Amino acid sequence: MKRVICLLAILLLMPAPTSAVVFDSVSFVSSGVQVDVQIEANTPWRSPFTESVNVSIGVTPQISGVVQTNITGVSIILHRLEVDETGYLLITAEEEMDSPLVEGGTSANYTNEFILSGASGGLECYFSILIRGVYSNVTTRQSFQALSQENLIGPFAIATDISSPVAWVGLIVIAVSSIIFAAGVYGVKKSRTHRRRRSLMDD
């Protein structure tokens, strides 16, 4: 039992090997624009974390005759899938805003490095994107706010560090369960030994 607990502690303490992952480019349409997204990050992560995420975005309005496309705000949002898989929980988010961040013509392109920090994790974590901006043609000026689904890019894992309360609770649960299991096994063995002694005395 002690060996099992020690092994689990060692596994939690060991740094997870990370590697630069370029996630598949994805597109979505929202608020009258098509958004193309490419994300690169070193994964997996270990919570609590402070990690850099490189984001490249292209925005193309869906109406004809556009002469100017501006991006005024970009948010990168990190979610984790709930244990029962009924939805997603927010882990953290980061935003950059300006007037504008990027100016373009028929489309606009944006690239930036975001630093994300958080104190929770999960086995299935995803990035989502929120883009704000304005596009115009000869007669119309239209603002937009394009929000992707929660699981736009991913999944990847964020492990829980041994120093976090969640990890300690997990270790305590494992230790208590192991003690209860060992006590049960010992009780069964003792009961069998007692029965055997009584049988020999009866003979």
PDB file of N, CA, C and O in Angstrom, residues 1-15 46 162 171 174-175 178:
ATOM      1  N   MET A   1       0.824  -1.189   0.000  1.00  0.00           N
ATOM      2  CA  MET A   1       0.000   0.000   0.000  1.00  0.00           C
ATOM      3  C   MET A   1       0.875   1.264   0.000  1.00  0.00           C
ATOM      4  O   MET A   1       0.614   2.212  -0.715  1.00  0.00           O
ATOM      5  N   LYS A   2       1.922   1.261   0.874  1.00  0.00           N
ATOM      6  CA  LYS A   2       2.826   2.397   0.938  1.00  0.00           C
ATOM      7  C   LYS A   2       3.503   2.620  -0.412  1.00  0.00           C
ATOM      8  O   LYS A   2       3.719   3.756  -0.833  1.00  0.00           O
ATOM      9  N   ARG A   3       3.841   1.513  -1.074  1.00  0.00           N
ATOM     10  CA  ARG A   3       4.487   1.632  -2.385  1.00  0.00           C
ATOM     11  C   ARG A   3       3.563   2.307  -3.388  1.00  0.00           C
ATOM     12  O   ARG A   3       4.009   3.131  -4.197  1.00  0.00           O
ATOM     13  N   VAL A   4       2.285   1.965  -3.356  1.00  0.00           N
ATOM     14  CA  VAL A   4       1.317   2.550  -4.288  1.00  0.00           C
ATOM     15  C   VAL A   4       1.197   4.048  -4.055  1.00  0.00           C
ATOM     16  O   VAL A   4       1.225   4.854  -4.993  1.00  0.00           O
ATOM     17  N   ILE A   5       1.085   4.468  -2.776  1.00  0.00           N
ATOM     18  CA  ILE A   5       0.966   5.884  -2.449  1.00  0.00           C
ATOM     19  C   ILE A   5       2.229   6.643  -2.855  1.00  0.00           C
ATOM     20  O   ILE A   5       2.164   7.731  -3.422  1.00  0.00           O
ATOM     21  N   CYS A   6       3.402   6.058  -2.585  1.00  0.00           N
ATOM     22  CA  CYS A   6       4.665   6.692  -2.972  1.00  0.00           C
ATOM     23  C   CYS A   6       4.773   6.842  -4.486  1.00  0.00           C
ATOM     24  O   CYS A   6       5.223   7.872  -4.999  1.00  0.00           O
ATOM     25  N   LEU A   7       4.341   5.819  -5.211  1.00  0.00           N
ATOM     26  CA  LEU A   7       4.395   5.862  -6.673  1.00  0.00           C
ATOM     27  C   LEU A   7       3.495   6.967  -7.215  1.00  0.00           C
ATOM     28  O   LEU A   7       3.894   7.716  -8.119  1.00  0.00           O
ATOM     29  N   LEU A   8       2.297   7.093  -6.656  1.00  0.00           N
ATOM     30  CA  LEU A   8       1.375   8.149  -7.095  1.00  0.00           C
ATOM     31  C   LEU A   8       1.956   9.527  -6.804  1.00  0.00           C
ATOM     32  O   LEU A   8       1.855  10.439  -7.632  1.00  0.00           O
ATOM     33  N   ALA A   9       2.576   9.684  -5.646  1.00  0.00           N
ATOM     34  CA  ALA A   9       3.195  10.968  -5.298  1.00  0.00           C
ATOM     35  C   ALA A   9       4.326  11.301  -6.257  1.00  0.00           C
ATOM     36  O   ALA A   9       4.468  12.450  -6.699  1.00  0.00           O
ATOM     37  N   ILE A  10       5.143  10.316  -6.601  1.00  0.00           N
ATOM     38  CA  ILE A  10       6.253  10.533  -7.540  1.00  0.00           C
ATOM     39  C   ILE A  10       5.740  10.940  -8.904  1.00  0.00           C
ATOM     40  O   ILE A  10       6.262  11.852  -9.543  1.00  0.00           O
ATOM     41  N   LEU A  11       4.663  10.279  -9.368  1.00  0.00           N
ATOM     42  CA  LEU A  11       4.098  10.598 -10.673  1.00  0.00           C
ATOM     43  C   LEU A  11       3.546  12.016 -10.717  1.00  0.00           C
ATOM     44  O   LEU A  11       3.670  12.717 -11.723  1.00  0.00           O
ATOM     45  N   LEU A  12       2.943  12.458  -9.604  1.00  0.00           N
ATOM     46  CA  LEU A  12       2.412  13.812  -9.549  1.00  0.00           C
ATOM     47  C   LEU A  12       3.516  14.858  -9.505  1.00  0.00           C
ATOM     48  O   LEU A  12       3.374  15.959 -10.023  1.00  0.00           O
ATOM     49  N   LEU A  13       4.643  14.508  -8.867  1.00  0.00           N
ATOM     50  CA  LEU A  13       5.754  15.442  -8.744  1.00  0.00           C
ATOM     51  C   LEU A  13       6.592  15.538 -10.013  1.00  0.00           C
ATOM     52  O   LEU A  13       7.236  16.562 -10.260  1.00  0.00           O
ATOM     53  N   MET A  14       6.589  14.493 -10.820  1.00  0.00           N
ATOM     54  CA  MET A  14       7.402  14.485 -12.032  1.00  0.00           C
ATOM     55  C   MET A  14       6.909  15.529 -13.016  1.00  0.00           C
ATOM     56  O   MET A  14       5.713  15.636 -13.269  1.00  0.00           O
ATOM     57  N   PRO A  15       7.798  16.350 -13.586  1.00  0.00           N
ATOM     58  CA  PRO A  15       7.360  17.330 -14.583  1.00  0.00           C
ATOM     59  C   PRO A  15       6.905  16.632 -15.861  1.00  0.00           C
ATOM     60  O   PRO A  15       7.555  15.708 -16.343  1.00  0.00           O
ATOM     61  N   ARG A  46       0.620  22.005 -16.640  1.00  0.00           N
ATOM     62  CA  ARG A  46       0.473  21.541 -15.255  1.00  0.00           C
ATOM     63  C   ARG A  46      -0.034  22.699 -14.406  1.00  0.00           C
ATOM     64  O   ARG A  46       0.537  23.775 -14.424  1.00  0.00           O
ATOM     65  N   ILE A 162       1.109  18.654  -7.506  1.00  0.00           N
ATOM     66  CA  ILE A 162       1.057  18.071  -6.169  1.00  0.00           C
ATOM     67  C   ILE A 162       0.870  19.135  -5.090  1.00  0.00           C
ATOM     68  O   ILE A 162       0.329  18.874  -4.022  1.00  0.00           O
ATOM     69  N   LEU A 171      -4.845  12.662  -3.040  1.00  0.00           N
ATOM     70  CA  LEU A 171      -3.943  11.743  -2.346  1.00  0.00           C
ATOM     71  C   LEU A 171      -4.550  11.235  -1.044  1.00  0.00           C
ATOM     72  O   LEU A 171      -4.411  10.062  -0.696  1.00  0.00           O
ATOM     73  N   ILE A 174      -7.131   8.629  -1.887  1.00  0.00           N
ATOM     74  CA  ILE A 174      -6.473   7.374  -2.271  1.00  0.00           C
ATOM     75  C   ILE A 174      -5.929   6.656  -1.039  1.00  0.00           C
ATOM     76  O   ILE A 174      -6.077   5.445  -0.887  1.00  0.00           O
ATOM     77  N   ALA A 175      -5.281   7.430  -0.131  1.00  0.00           N
ATOM     78  CA  ALA A 175      -4.706   6.836   1.076  1.00  0.00           C
ATOM     79  C   ALA A 175      -5.784   6.216   1.962  1.00  0.00           C
ATOM     80  O   ALA A 175      -5.640   5.078   2.436  1.00  0.00           O
ATOM     81  N   SER A 178      -7.146   3.101   0.376  1.00  0.00           N
ATOM     82  CA  SER A 178      -6.185   2.004   0.492  1.00  0.00           C
ATOM     83  C   SER A 178      -6.196   1.403   1.898  1.00  0.00           C
ATOM     84  O   SER A 178      -6.125   0.185   2.064  1.00  0.00           O
TER      85      SER A 178
END
